Amino acid sequence: MSLFNQQQIKIYNTLSGEKEIFQPITEGYVGLYVCGPTVYSNVHLGNVRTFMSFDMIFRYLKHLGYKVRYVRNITDAGHLENDGDIGEDKITKKARLEAIEPMEIVQRYTVDFHNVLNTFNFLPPSIEPTATGHIIEQIELIQSIIDNGFAYIVNGSVYFDVHKYNESNAYGILSKRRLEDLIHNTRALDGQSDKKNPQDFALWKKAEPTHIMRWPSPWSDGFPGWHLECTAMSTKYLGDYFDIHGGGMDLKFPHHECEIAQNQAAKGQAPVKYWMHANMLELNGARMSKSTGNYINPAELLSGDNDIMSKAYNPSVIRFFMMQASYRSVLDLTDDGLAAAEKGFHRFMDAIGIIDKLKTHSSSSFNIAEWKQKCYDAMNDDFNTPILIATLFEGVKFINQVKDGSASITSEDLQLLKETIKTFVFDVLGLVTISKESTGSDKLSGAVEILIKLRKEARLNKDFALSDKIRDELAEAGIQLNDSREGTTFTF
């Protein structure tokens, strides 16, 4: 029996605003689509957090035995500078500034995107389609929307008629926005736009003579609208109605709202059963922004070559830090937070490193089966990685207690403990063991041994204040002393 028959997941569905029991459209199969990057610059750390959240979700669904088709697209055309369908295509603009071909820009930053995600131990998606590879599908989709009366053609461009759509459907159903409020808060068109109404959005844009990226269509030589690309690619590979659509919170409106409208207009049905949105990443309590200088990219964080953090951080430490917050909560990236995560990460790894050395007994003083289910319960509750990590730390504490002789475990429970902690740490959270440099580790171990001897002397001299101070300050530095009848040991 597959694990998914034994574990019931609840997912927070943005569409309903509630946690719902996850029931795939087809039993045993999951269709997952996540909006990928527009490849005109290096991947943003906030994007890394979003994709990391869905990598974790992908990993857990696979662990439960679902056959998952995970589609994450590459936007390599059609994403204009402004959601109001004005300005240049972002990739074309970058290519013009650097005087190179747009596809050189696409190649450069697609490679960067993959390199960064590989560094953080992401699993590759099942399919990674590109917008430019699906022009025909997008043209066919536009024609269906026109034929159904929800789009109009002006001067070679095609626009989605939001007002016409709203007569029979609810535009704003995902973001909980009312069209009447959008109209009230939108400035009137200045006469230079082909749109009937400011809320309408482009399905196809006629290319200006200087626009490099263009394709022939029944309406003009031009390029597709950004919102349209995801509708075409998601439905091509996952069907007209699929299980999960994910992305960053910033895409909820207008991008995902427009996807719903396009699918409804073209195919007469909603495209997605569960909508999931990952929240934002802040830096030192404020929005990340290059213009204000409150910004750090993945390479700078990994190398330590920045003026914001005190040191370089390993990719697995950064991943562990990000997993300590729910994917739906705002996460504040700070030096203190990363340093604390580093200590916690090493506690994990040190505990895992001694599992095979633990002595077994005839009985266990800790209910491993119950603890294992608590790990699943955490993940089943909308992929609650903070609770999972807290539960795993209960296992770490128990491992150290068994090591120092204050707790016991049977050989059967030891095997279950080992399998469970490795499954959730490596397979689900996606962490990777960090090999410590032997010289630095040996020197630190020697220094700790000296402090242990000083503490022992202090206790013999009944200087318990000094003894406790040594123990407490080592603990603050992430070094745990473990006293037993055989003597004192330590873990980092």
Steps between C-alpha positions, in 0.01 A plus 500: 500500500634842404573747776251748355222259597615520862572874525237768439635836385327832550595784266425868547310586182532870415181470296284406798716663769487179704696182561345222297553125497716420200325266260673471162283505190641158407586270789874452541592776253573869561530773238705791638575821310720778637566830324871511419738792446515764231861450395628854448715528816659290773249313713381699803538348848127549555435286192733237643284487812182453295647225285652337810156484661357316201807277479422393856134439409606303191735291714233420759238403242753269335594355838135414564501298179310734270601502136560873462532689174665825604500768231698820556526731202765736369367837378731597215274750320194716544551627856472877471643746750154602620190296580301760308635358171732794442876527477752267344531126528744446791722263305502714187590807705794322665619373162481849349697650788773238463485497118457122479230260385202453737561125504852565633336673796260208538781245489723687746235543767339160452841345570537725805154398622581130473842541661355682800221247550746210467715666768203488736433133418174544308348206318445578132136533389345233281460746214648850455324651199587838348260766379672525161463125454121524526402784268265278296312389812463860610364611163245218510398600853452863396282395209278298733459802729413720201252242367328488840456877501740594778772676300525771233752598235631854460778598258650151498495456879253278687363594843299305754168673570487493880166685518333257257645206693377638832141499375488121524802422721668645808819684405685533832391165644856409606626834630160593649493824300183641348507639149301801619778586747766452234314738270469759776873482578624507139581813308321553171682407181703783348382440143825332396386150596311259275316354797129555556556509875809532723425162664524311170829319440697395195476153355709594196698817434586626155875550483641842425748513208792505745374206708736208444299212645198445275295218353236489224136467605157549341495851647853633453867425540531531873541317828274343765385658823674389818185368670411289199827305501433321829144408401625343177788308658320382815198363314711341225689283749254466787160520333223759502441436873792400721584465867735774622617833361769677702705815494603802700246713684579787262357299208155457651383818329493562214692201360314208657169683489544541125591133462167401656313738270680375188430135574139569586456705182672248272393167649195583711648384831735600778854371442611407851366321807750635758681834474811535719705814559836533671560820694774759470859510621612817680851612591559639850133581546451689173414424142796393288577769246803576286405867487519540879808280541306256720581212272714188484510242222560126542865515389581775751330311781686179417840665458481748786597775255253759630465773761184360658594161645795428730610187312427260218226242553478152358208425264363233736509743793306755293254231397459393863441863597227537237333175604466633856215724385170399344494554125194725553670736746726796430860401579755754619855419391748617766856422600386394849235274352747330268756459778239335723392277211862398447526382861173312474605342173821367652304357795296306246803373316692410815204299628462320169872427507479308828183299434695197380715510814210484746475198730168316503308359795203275564260795530453853367439803719358701208203410278665506157187397307300783655782747431517385138129567452544845651751572221237399244230696682711815467546457126140397451392831653566714192868398487581652838880477494551706823301241697679220319839643597392544863386137502826384344687683774312284753665207324839673514460553874414134547801388294731699727329357808554146373861585431566624853311210658200689637259336252469162329388366163436156350667389179164509316427854617853607414447389141166684485658813653783493249272452199256770612750772581697442181182498291375832629838676525644394165211390278226743607684809627770446240795567730850379423774405745779758529848360540687702760861591430708261708754758616242747624288226655800340674618833643152581628467154655835547676390835639174351628689213666713757688183677620354165611813437709477850653134439579584167664763670717251771595249238612764315703579834668124549559507810278163419353444856374802469268399147399151616402637804319726285279208268420254784428736705283594195295128432454448856374776434247314190379715246686302265723673327793368158596589374848486129577663248734765437234592869487404808298457501122389776268314555174511801267 
